[in-house]
Coordinates of C-alpha atoms and ligand atoms in Angstrom, one line a residue:
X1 CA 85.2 -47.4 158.5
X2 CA 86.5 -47.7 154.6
X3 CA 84.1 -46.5 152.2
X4 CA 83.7 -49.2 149.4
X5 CA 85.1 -48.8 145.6
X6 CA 82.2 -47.3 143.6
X7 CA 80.6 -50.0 140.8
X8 CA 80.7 -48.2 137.3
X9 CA 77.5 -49.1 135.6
X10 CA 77.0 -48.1 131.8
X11 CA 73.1 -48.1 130.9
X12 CA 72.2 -47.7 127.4
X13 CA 69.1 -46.4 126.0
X14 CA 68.9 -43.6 129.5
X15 CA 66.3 -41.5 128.3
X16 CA 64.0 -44.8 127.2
X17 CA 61.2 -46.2 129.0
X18 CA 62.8 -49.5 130.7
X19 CA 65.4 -46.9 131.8
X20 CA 63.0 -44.6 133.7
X21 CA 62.0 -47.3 136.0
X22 CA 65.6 -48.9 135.9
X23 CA 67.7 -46.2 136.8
X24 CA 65.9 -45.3 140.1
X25 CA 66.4 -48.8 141.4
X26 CA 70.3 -49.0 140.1
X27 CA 70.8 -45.9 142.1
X28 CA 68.9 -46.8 145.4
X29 CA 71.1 -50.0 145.4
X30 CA 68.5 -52.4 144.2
X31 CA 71.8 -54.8 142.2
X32 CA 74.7 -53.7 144.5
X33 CA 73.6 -53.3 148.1
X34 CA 73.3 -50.5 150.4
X35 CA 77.0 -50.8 150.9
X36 CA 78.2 -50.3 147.5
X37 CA 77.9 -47.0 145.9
X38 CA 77.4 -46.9 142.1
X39 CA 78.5 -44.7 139.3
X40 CA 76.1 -44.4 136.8
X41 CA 76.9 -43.8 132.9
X42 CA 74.3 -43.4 130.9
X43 CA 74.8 -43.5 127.2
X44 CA 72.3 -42.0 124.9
X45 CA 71.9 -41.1 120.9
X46 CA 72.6 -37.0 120.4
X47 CA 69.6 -36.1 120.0
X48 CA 68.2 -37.8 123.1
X49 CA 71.2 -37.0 125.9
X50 CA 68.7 -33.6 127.1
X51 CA 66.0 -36.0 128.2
X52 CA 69.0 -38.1 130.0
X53 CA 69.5 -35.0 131.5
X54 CA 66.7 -34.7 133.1
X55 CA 66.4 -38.0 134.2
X56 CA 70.0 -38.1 135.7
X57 CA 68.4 -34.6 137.5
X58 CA 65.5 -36.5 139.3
X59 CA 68.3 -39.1 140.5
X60 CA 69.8 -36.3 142.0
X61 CA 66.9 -34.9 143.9
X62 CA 66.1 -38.3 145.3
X63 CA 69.7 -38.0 147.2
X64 CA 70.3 -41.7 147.3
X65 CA 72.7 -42.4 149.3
X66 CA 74.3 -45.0 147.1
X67 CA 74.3 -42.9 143.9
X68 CA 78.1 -41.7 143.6
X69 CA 77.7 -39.6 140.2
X70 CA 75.9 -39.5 136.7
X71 CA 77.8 -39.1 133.5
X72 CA 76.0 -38.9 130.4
X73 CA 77.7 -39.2 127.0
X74 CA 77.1 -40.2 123.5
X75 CA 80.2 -41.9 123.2
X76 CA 80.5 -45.6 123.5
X77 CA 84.1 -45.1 124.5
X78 CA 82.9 -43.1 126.8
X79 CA 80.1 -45.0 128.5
X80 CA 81.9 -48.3 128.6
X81 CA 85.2 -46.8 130.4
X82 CA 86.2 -49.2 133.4
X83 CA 82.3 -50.3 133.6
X84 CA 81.8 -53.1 135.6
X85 CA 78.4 -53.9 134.4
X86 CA 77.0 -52.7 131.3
X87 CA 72.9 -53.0 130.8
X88 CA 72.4 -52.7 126.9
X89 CA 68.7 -51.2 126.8
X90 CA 69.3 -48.5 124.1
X91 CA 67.2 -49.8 120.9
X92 CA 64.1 -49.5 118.6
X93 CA 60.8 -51.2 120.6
X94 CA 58.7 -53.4 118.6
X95 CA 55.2 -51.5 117.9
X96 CA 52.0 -52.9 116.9
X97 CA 51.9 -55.9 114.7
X98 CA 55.5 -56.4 114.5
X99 CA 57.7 -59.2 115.2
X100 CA 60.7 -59.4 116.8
X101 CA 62.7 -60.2 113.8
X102 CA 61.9 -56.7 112.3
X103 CA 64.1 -55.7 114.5
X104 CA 67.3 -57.2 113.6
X105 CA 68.2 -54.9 111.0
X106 CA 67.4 -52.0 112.7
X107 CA 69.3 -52.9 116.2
X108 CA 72.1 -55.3 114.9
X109 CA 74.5 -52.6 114.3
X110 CA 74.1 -50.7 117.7
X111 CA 75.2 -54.1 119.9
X112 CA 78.0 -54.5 116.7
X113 CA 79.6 -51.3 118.1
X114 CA 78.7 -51.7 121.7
X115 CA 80.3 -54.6 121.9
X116 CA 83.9 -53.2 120.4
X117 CA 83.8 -50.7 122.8
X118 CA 83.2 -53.0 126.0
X119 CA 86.0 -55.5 124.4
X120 CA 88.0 -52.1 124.7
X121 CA 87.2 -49.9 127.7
X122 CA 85.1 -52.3 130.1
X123 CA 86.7 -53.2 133.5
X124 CA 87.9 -57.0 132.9
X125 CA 85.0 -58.6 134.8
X126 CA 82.5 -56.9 133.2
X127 CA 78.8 -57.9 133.5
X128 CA 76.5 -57.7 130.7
X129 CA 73.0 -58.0 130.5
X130 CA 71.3 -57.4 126.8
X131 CA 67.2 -56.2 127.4
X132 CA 67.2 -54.7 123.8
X133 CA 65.5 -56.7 121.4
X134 CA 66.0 -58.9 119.8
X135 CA 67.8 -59.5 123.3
X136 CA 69.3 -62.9 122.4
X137 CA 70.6 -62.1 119.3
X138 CA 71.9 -58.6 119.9
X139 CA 73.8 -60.6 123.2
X140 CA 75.4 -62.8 120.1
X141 CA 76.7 -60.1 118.0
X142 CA 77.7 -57.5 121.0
X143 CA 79.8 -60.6 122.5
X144 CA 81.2 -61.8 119.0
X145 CA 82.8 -58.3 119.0
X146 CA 83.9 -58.5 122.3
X147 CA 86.6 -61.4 121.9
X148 CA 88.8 -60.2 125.2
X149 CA 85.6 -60.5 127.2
X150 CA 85.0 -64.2 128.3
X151 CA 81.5 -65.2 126.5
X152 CA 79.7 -66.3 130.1
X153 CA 80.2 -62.1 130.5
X154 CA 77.4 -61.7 128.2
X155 CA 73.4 -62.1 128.8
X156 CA 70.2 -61.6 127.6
X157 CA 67.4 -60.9 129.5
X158 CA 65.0 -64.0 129.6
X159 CA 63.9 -62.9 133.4
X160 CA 61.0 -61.6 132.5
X161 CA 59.7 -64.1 130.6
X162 CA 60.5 -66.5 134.0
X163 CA 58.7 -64.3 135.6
X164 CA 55.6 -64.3 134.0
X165 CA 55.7 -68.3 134.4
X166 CA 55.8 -67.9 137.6
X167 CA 53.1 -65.2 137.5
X168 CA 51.1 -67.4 135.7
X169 CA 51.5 -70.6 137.3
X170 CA 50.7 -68.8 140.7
X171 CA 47.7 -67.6 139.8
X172 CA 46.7 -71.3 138.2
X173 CA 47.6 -73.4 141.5
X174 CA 46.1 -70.4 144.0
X175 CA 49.7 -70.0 145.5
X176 CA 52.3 -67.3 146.9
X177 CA 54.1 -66.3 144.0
X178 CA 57.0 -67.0 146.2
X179 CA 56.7 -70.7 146.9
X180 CA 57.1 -71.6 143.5
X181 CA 60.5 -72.3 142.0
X182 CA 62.5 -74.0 139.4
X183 CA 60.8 -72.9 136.3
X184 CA 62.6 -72.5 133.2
X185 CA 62.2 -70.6 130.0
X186 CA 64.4 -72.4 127.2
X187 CA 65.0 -71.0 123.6
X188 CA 64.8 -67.4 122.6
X189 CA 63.0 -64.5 123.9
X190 CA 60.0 -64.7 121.6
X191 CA 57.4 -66.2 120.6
X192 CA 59.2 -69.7 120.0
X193 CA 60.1 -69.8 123.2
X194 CA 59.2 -72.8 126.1
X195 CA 58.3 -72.1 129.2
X196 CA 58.7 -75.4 131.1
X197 CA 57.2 -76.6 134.5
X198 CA 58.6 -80.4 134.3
X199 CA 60.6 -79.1 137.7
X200 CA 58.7 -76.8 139.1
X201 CA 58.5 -76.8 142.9
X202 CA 56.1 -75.2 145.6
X203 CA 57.6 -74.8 148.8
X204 CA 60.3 -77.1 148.1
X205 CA 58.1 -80.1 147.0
X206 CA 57.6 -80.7 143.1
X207 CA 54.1 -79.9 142.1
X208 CA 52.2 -82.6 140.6
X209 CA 49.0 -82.1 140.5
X210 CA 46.7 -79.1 138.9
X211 CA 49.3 -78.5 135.4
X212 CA 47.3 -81.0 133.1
X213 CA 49.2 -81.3 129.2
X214 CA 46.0 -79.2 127.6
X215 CA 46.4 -76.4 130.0
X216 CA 50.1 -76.4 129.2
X217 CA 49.7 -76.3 125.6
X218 CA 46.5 -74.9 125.0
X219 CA 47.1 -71.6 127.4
X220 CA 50.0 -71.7 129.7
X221 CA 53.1 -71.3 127.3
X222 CA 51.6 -69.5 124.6
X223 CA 50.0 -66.8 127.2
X224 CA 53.6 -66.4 128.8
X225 CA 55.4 -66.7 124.6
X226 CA 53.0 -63.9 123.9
X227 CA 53.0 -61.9 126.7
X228 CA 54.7 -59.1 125.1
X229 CA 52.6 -58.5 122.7
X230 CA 49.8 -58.4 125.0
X231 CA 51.1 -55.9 126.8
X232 CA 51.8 -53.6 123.7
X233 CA 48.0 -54.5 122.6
X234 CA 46.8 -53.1 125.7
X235 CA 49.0 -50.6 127.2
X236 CA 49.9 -49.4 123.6
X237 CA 53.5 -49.8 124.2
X238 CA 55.9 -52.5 125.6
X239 CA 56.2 -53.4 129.0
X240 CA 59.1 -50.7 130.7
X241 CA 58.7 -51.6 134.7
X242 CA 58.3 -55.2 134.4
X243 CA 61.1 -55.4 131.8
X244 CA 63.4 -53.4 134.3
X245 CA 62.5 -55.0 137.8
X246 CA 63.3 -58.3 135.8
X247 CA 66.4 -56.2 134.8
X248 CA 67.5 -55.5 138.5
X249 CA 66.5 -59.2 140.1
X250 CA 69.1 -60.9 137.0
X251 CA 71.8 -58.4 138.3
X252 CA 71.3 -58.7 141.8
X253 CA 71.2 -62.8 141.9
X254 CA 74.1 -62.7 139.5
X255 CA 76.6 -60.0 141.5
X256 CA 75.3 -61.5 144.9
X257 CA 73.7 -64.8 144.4
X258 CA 70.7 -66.6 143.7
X259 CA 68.8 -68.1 147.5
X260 CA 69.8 -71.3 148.1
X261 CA 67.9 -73.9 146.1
X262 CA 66.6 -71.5 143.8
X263 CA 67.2 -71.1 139.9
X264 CA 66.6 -68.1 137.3
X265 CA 66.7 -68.4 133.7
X266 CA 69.2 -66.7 132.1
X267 CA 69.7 -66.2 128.0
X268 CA 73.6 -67.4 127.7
X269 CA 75.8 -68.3 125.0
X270 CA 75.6 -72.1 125.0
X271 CA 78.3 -74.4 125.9
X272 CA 75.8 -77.5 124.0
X273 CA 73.9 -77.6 127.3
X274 CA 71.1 -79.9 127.1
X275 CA 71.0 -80.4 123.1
X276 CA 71.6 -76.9 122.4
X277 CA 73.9 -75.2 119.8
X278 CA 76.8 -73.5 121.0
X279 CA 77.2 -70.3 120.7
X280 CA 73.4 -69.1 120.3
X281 CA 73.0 -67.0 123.4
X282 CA 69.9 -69.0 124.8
X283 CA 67.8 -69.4 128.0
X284 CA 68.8 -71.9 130.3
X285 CA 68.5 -72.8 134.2
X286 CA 71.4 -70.8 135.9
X287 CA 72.5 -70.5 139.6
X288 CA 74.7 -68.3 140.6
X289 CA 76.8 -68.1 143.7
X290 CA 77.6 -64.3 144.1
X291 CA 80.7 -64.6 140.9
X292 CA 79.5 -66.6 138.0
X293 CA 76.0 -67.8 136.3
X294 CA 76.5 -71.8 135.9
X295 CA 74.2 -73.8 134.4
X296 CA 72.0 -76.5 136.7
X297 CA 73.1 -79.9 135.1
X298 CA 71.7 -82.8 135.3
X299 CA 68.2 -82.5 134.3
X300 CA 66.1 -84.7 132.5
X301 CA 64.4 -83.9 128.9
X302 CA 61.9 -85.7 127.6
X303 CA 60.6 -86.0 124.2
X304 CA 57.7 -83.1 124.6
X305 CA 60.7 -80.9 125.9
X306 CA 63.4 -81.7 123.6
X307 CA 61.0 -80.7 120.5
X308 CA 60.1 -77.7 121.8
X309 CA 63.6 -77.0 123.1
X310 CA 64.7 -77.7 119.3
X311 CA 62.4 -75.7 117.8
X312 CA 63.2 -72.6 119.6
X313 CA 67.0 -73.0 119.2
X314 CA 66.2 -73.4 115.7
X315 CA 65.2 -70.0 115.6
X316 CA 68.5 -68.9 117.1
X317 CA 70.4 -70.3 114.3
X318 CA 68.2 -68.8 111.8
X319 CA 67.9 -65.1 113.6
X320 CA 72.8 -66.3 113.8
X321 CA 72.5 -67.0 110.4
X322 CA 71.1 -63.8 109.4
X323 CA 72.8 -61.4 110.9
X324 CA 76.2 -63.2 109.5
X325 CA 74.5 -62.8 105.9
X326 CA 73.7 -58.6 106.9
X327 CA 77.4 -58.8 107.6
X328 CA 77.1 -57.6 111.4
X329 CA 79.4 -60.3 112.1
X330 CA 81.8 -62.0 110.2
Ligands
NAI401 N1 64.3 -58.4 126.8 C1 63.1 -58.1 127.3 O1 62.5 -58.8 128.1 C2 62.5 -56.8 126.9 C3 63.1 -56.0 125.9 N2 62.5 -54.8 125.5 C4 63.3 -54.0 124.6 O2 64.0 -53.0 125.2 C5 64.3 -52.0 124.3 C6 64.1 -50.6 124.9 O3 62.7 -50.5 125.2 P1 62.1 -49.1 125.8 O4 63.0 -48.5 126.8 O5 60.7 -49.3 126.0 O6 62.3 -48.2 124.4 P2 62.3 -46.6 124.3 O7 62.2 -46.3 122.9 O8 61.5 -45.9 125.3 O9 63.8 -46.3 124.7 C7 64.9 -46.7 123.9 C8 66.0 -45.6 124.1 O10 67.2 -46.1 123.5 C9 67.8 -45.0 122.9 N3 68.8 -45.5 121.9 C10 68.6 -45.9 120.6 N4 69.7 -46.2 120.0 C11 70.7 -46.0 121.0 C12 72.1 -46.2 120.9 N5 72.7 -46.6 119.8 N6 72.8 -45.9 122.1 C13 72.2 -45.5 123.2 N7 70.8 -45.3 123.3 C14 70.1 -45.6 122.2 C15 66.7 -44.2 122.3 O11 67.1 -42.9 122.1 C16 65.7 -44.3 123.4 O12 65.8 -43.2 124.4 C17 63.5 -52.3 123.1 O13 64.3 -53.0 122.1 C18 62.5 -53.2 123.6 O14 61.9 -54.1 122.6 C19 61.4 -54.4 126.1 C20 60.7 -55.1 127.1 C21 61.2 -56.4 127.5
OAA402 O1 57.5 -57.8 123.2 C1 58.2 -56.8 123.1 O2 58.5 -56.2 122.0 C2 58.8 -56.3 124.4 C3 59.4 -57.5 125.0 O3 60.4 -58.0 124.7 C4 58.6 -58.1 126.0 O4 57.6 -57.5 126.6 O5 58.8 -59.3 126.3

């Protein structure tokens, strides 16, 4: 029997929380399979590769079988070399009280130089997914300095946020989590963004009953816009294992395919899908068949949708906007 080519995988941000519960499933196979075995690079700041260390010495003693080796480095050059996926977690969380935006000056720069060094040392099908916030926008500037890498090679993570729909949703209808599909979360990962039901299905069929307009707007989208900040109120930091199962399940669906039927959102640069402006990296509906993430055409947008669709992407252009006027890219 051959033994298959190791998958290079560079993860940013190692020692971090998101990367604590991350890493373990990376190794154990939780993107690739049983049958593939990984390579993990883990790229941290200097003063933080000792912790990696230590991390990358609990992988060891849990003797994965699908771990092939850990490299840590604080090199971008290195990290990136031949990697043919690259999660971008490595950044400043958002603490009490602060927004998202905050955070723009503070991370722009690290996806700037990330993104030049997977343009130059990532394998040529190189998967990227952005969880570093702000996610969408840092996905913008890595993959505007990434311009051998086609742009459908870089995501942000909006996962999470489709997973707390779902979460939500299930717990308002009293159903499996896993009969519901086809939500959507369009617009940025924040608190502008929509979470949107008009297609959501339960075991197939679409649900019509049990969603009324006030529940929607009253409670549903801003408790799954906000979540995040929830989360840092009462755990006192932001969410680490939810963002990195989220983390793992965009991977997977995107290396191996999403089930038949189903859909995932996934933060992309726009092509002018549904209204939107190209090139903001924004959330969309995406399948994927085991290659590439395409988006699910054909779906109607009413008036209710298309404002708050608009208003989101608005934010996009505005969070594009600045980080042209910091200079991050030109
Ligand atoms: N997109 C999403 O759904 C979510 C995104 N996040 C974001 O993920 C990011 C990481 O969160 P945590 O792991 O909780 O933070 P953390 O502070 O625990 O870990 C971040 C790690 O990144 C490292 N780092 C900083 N700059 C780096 C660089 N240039 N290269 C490599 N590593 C670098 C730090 O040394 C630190 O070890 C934050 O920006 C957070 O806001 C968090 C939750 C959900
Ligand atoms: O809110 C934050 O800063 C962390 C995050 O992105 C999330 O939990 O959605």
């Amino acid at each position: 029997m051959s033994t298959p080519t190791p998958v290079t995988v560079t993860v940013t941000g190692a020692a971090g929380q998101i990367s604590y519960a991350l890493l373990f499933r990376l190794a154990a196979g939780g993107v690739y399979g049983k049958d593939t075995p990984v390579r993990l690079r883990l790229l941290e700041v200097p003063s933080q590769t000792g912790a990696a260390e230590g991390v990358a010495m609990e992988l060891e003693d849990c003797a994965f079988p699908t771990l092939a080796s850990i490299d840590i480095t604080d090199d971008p050059a290195v990290a990136f070399d031949g990697a043919g996926a690259a999660v971008l977690v490595g950044a400043r969380p958002r603490g009490p009280g602060m927004e998202r935006a905050d955070l723009l000056t503070a991370n722009g720069a690290i996806f700037r130089d990330q993104g030049r060094a997977i343009n130059d040392h990532a394998a040529e099908d190189v998967r990227v997914l952005v969880v570093g916030n702000p996610a969408n926008t840092n996905a913008y500037i890595a993959h505007r300095h990434a311009p051998d890498v086609p742009a459908e090679r870089f995501t942000a993570l909006m996962r999470l946020d489709h997973n707390r729909a779902l979460s939500q949703l299930a717990a308002r209808l009293d159903a499996p989590v896993g009969e519901l599909d086809r939500v959507v979360v369009w617009g940025n990962h924040s608190a502008t963004q929509f979470p949107d039901v008009s297609y959501l299905t339960r075991g197939g069929a679409p649900v019509t009953d049990g969603l009324d307009r006030q529940w929607l707007e009253d409670d549903f989208i801003p408790r799954v816009a906000r979540r995040g900040s929830e989360i840092i109120e009462v755990r006192g930091s932001s969410s680490a294992a939810s963002a990195a199962g989220a983390s793992i399940v965009h991977m997977r669906d995107w290396v191996r395919g999403t089930p038949e039927g189903s859909w995932a959102t996934v933060a992309l640069p726009s092509r002018g899908e549904y209204g939107t402006v190209p090139g903001v990296v924004t959330g969309l509906p995406c399948r994927s068949d085991g290659g590439e993430w395409q988006v699910v055409e054909g779906l109607e947008i009413d008036d209710f949708q298309r404002a708050r669709i608009d208003a989101s992407v608005a934010e996009l252009v505005s969070e594009r906007d600045a980080v042209h006027g910091l200079g991050l890219v030109d």
